[in-house]
Amino acid sequence: MKKLSAVQLKQQATVMAAVNALEQQAFTQLPGTVQCWFSLAYEAFPGSLLVRVQLSDDAALALAQPQLLAWQKRLSGLLLKKGIVLKDMRKHLVFTLNSPDD
């Protein structure tokens, strides 16, 4: 794996902090939350950022789905506080049943 530059490490740390904060909120407010994780291509950052909130089962997913827009706004706000602007917040957060290993 290619070594990350200083700028890429800073981007990763910033996103990780925002995702960790979002994950803590999800544990308390979204029943069935397992974990939050993200992927991104550094060359296309922030447009390539995709945060996934993993839920435990279909029932939890169905319960959370109506709240998706509010959680997308929450992620956008957390990143904005760190100086990262998402042009279309709807593209950057999804609810899923898949784990990072799937």
mmCIF file of C-alpha atoms in Angstrom:
data_model
loop_
_atom_site.group_PDB
_atom_site.id
_atom_site.type_symbol
_atom_site.label_atom_id
_atom_site.label_comp_id
_atom_site.label_asym_id
_atom_site.label_seq_id
_atom_site.Cartn_x
_atom_site.Cartn_y
_atom_site.Cartn_z
ATOM 1 C CA MET A 1 0.000 0.000 0.000
ATOM 2 C CA LYS A 2 1.261 3.446 -0.908
ATOM 3 C CA LYS A 3 2.375 5.673 1.947
ATOM 4 C CA LEU A 4 0.054 8.646 2.570
ATOM 5 C CA SER A 5 1.350 12.204 2.328
ATOM 6 C CA ALA A 6 1.105 14.659 5.220
ATOM 7 C CA VAL A 7 -1.943 16.305 3.638
ATOM 8 C CA GLN A 8 -3.656 12.944 3.152
ATOM 9 C CA LEU A 9 -2.926 11.965 6.762
ATOM 10 C CA LYS A 10 -4.462 15.249 7.931
ATOM 11 C CA GLN A 11 -7.546 14.640 5.763
ATOM 12 C CA GLN A 12 -7.874 11.126 7.138
ATOM 13 C CA ALA A 13 -7.584 12.324 10.750
ATOM 14 C CA THR A 14 -10.170 15.052 10.175
ATOM 15 C CA VAL A 15 -12.667 12.666 8.597
ATOM 16 C CA MET A 16 -11.990 10.049 11.283
ATOM 17 C CA ALA A 17 -12.768 12.560 14.037
ATOM 18 C CA ALA A 18 -16.056 13.562 12.380
ATOM 19 C CA VAL A 19 -17.070 9.932 11.757
ATOM 20 C CA ASN A 20 -16.247 8.997 15.363
ATOM 21 C CA ALA A 21 -18.444 11.850 16.624
ATOM 22 C CA LEU A 22 -21.247 10.744 14.293
ATOM 23 C CA GLU A 23 -20.839 7.147 15.460
ATOM 24 C CA GLN A 24 -21.225 8.163 19.109
ATOM 25 C CA GLN A 25 -24.443 10.011 18.253
ATOM 26 C CA ALA A 26 -25.692 7.005 16.267
ATOM 27 C CA PHE A 27 -25.091 4.627 19.179
ATOM 28 C CA THR A 28 -27.329 6.732 21.412
ATOM 29 C CA GLN A 29 -29.987 7.785 18.888
ATOM 30 C CA LEU A 30 -30.268 5.004 16.279
ATOM 31 C CA PRO A 31 -31.285 1.620 17.668
ATOM 32 C CA GLY A 32 -29.374 -1.250 16.103
ATOM 33 C CA THR A 33 -26.232 0.721 15.197
ATOM 34 C CA VAL A 34 -23.210 -1.566 14.912
ATOM 35 C CA GLN A 35 -20.527 0.852 13.679
ATOM 36 C CA CYS A 36 -19.725 3.693 11.305
ATOM 37 C CA TRP A 37 -16.988 3.490 8.692
ATOM 38 C CA PHE A 38 -15.844 5.429 5.667
ATOM 39 C CA SER A 39 -13.994 5.141 2.392
ATOM 40 C CA LEU A 40 -12.463 7.816 0.205
ATOM 41 C CA ALA A 41 -10.127 8.351 -2.711
ATOM 42 C CA TYR A 42 -7.640 11.015 -1.665
ATOM 43 C CA GLU A 43 -7.236 12.292 -5.225
ATOM 44 C CA ALA A 44 -10.962 13.136 -5.388
ATOM 45 C CA PHE A 45 -11.507 14.286 -1.794
ATOM 46 C CA PRO A 46 -14.050 15.428 -0.532
ATOM 47 C CA GLY A 47 -16.257 14.310 -3.423
ATOM 48 C CA SER A 48 -15.233 10.676 -3.000
ATOM 49 C CA LEU A 49 -16.039 10.449 0.717
ATOM 50 C CA LEU A 50 -18.668 7.859 1.600
ATOM 51 C CA VAL A 51 -19.625 7.268 5.231
ATOM 52 C CA ARG A 52 -21.651 4.171 6.056
ATOM 53 C CA VAL A 53 -23.660 3.612 9.209
ATOM 54 C CA GLN A 54 -23.892 -0.149 9.690
ATOM 55 C CA LEU A 55 -27.109 -1.366 11.290
ATOM 56 C CA SER A 56 -27.760 -4.779 12.808
ATOM 57 C CA ASP A 57 -30.820 -5.965 10.860
ATOM 58 C CA ASP A 58 -33.560 -5.093 8.370
ATOM 59 C CA ALA A 59 -35.881 -3.806 11.101
ATOM 60 C CA ALA A 60 -33.268 -1.317 12.340
ATOM 61 C CA LEU A 61 -32.568 -0.270 8.751
ATOM 62 C CA ALA A 62 -36.270 0.305 8.049
ATOM 63 C CA LEU A 63 -36.604 2.332 11.258
ATOM 64 C CA ALA A 64 -33.542 4.477 10.452
ATOM 65 C CA GLN A 65 -34.217 5.101 6.749
ATOM 66 C CA PRO A 66 -36.729 7.986 7.266
ATOM 67 C CA GLN A 67 -34.044 9.802 9.296
ATOM 68 C CA LEU A 68 -31.374 9.553 6.583
ATOM 69 C CA LEU A 69 -31.542 13.207 5.501
ATOM 70 C CA ALA A 70 -31.141 14.434 9.083
ATOM 71 C CA TRP A 71 -28.052 12.239 9.524
ATOM 72 C CA GLN A 72 -26.615 13.453 6.214
ATOM 73 C CA LYS A 73 -27.030 17.041 7.461
ATOM 74 C CA ARG A 74 -25.378 16.065 10.732
ATOM 75 C CA LEU A 75 -22.343 14.645 8.912
ATOM 76 C CA SER A 76 -22.131 17.727 6.714
ATOM 77 C CA GLY A 77 -22.222 19.961 9.800
ATOM 78 C CA LEU A 78 -19.513 17.973 11.586
ATOM 79 C CA LEU A 79 -17.238 18.177 8.553
ATOM 80 C CA LEU A 80 -18.002 21.864 8.000
ATOM 81 C CA LYS A 81 -16.807 22.583 11.546
ATOM 82 C CA LYS A 82 -13.517 20.957 10.521
ATOM 83 C CA GLY A 83 -13.293 23.025 7.318
ATOM 84 C CA ILE A 84 -14.498 20.400 4.830
ATOM 85 C CA VAL A 85 -17.396 21.429 2.589
ATOM 86 C CA LEU A 86 -19.572 18.738 1.014
ATOM 87 C CA LYS A 87 -21.257 20.082 -2.117
ATOM 88 C CA ASP A 88 -24.042 17.486 -2.111
ATOM 89 C CA MET A 89 -24.437 16.009 1.369
ATOM 90 C CA ARG A 90 -26.859 13.346 0.100
ATOM 91 C CA LYS A 91 -24.041 11.483 -1.685
ATOM 92 C CA HIS A 92 -21.815 11.042 1.349
ATOM 93 C CA LEU A 93 -23.759 9.031 3.957
ATOM 94 C CA VAL A 94 -25.780 5.834 3.664
ATOM 95 C CA PHE A 95 -27.331 3.316 6.051
ATOM 96 C CA THR A 96 -26.307 -0.277 5.328
ATOM 97 C CA LEU A 97 -26.317 -3.804 6.696
ATOM 98 C CA ASN A 98 -22.873 -4.524 5.177
ATOM 99 C CA SER A 99 -19.680 -4.473 7.215
ATOM 100 C CA PRO A 100 -16.311 -3.178 5.952
ATOM 101 C CA ASP A 101 -15.307 -6.799 5.288
ATOM 102 C CA ASP A 102 -18.289 -7.526 2.989
#
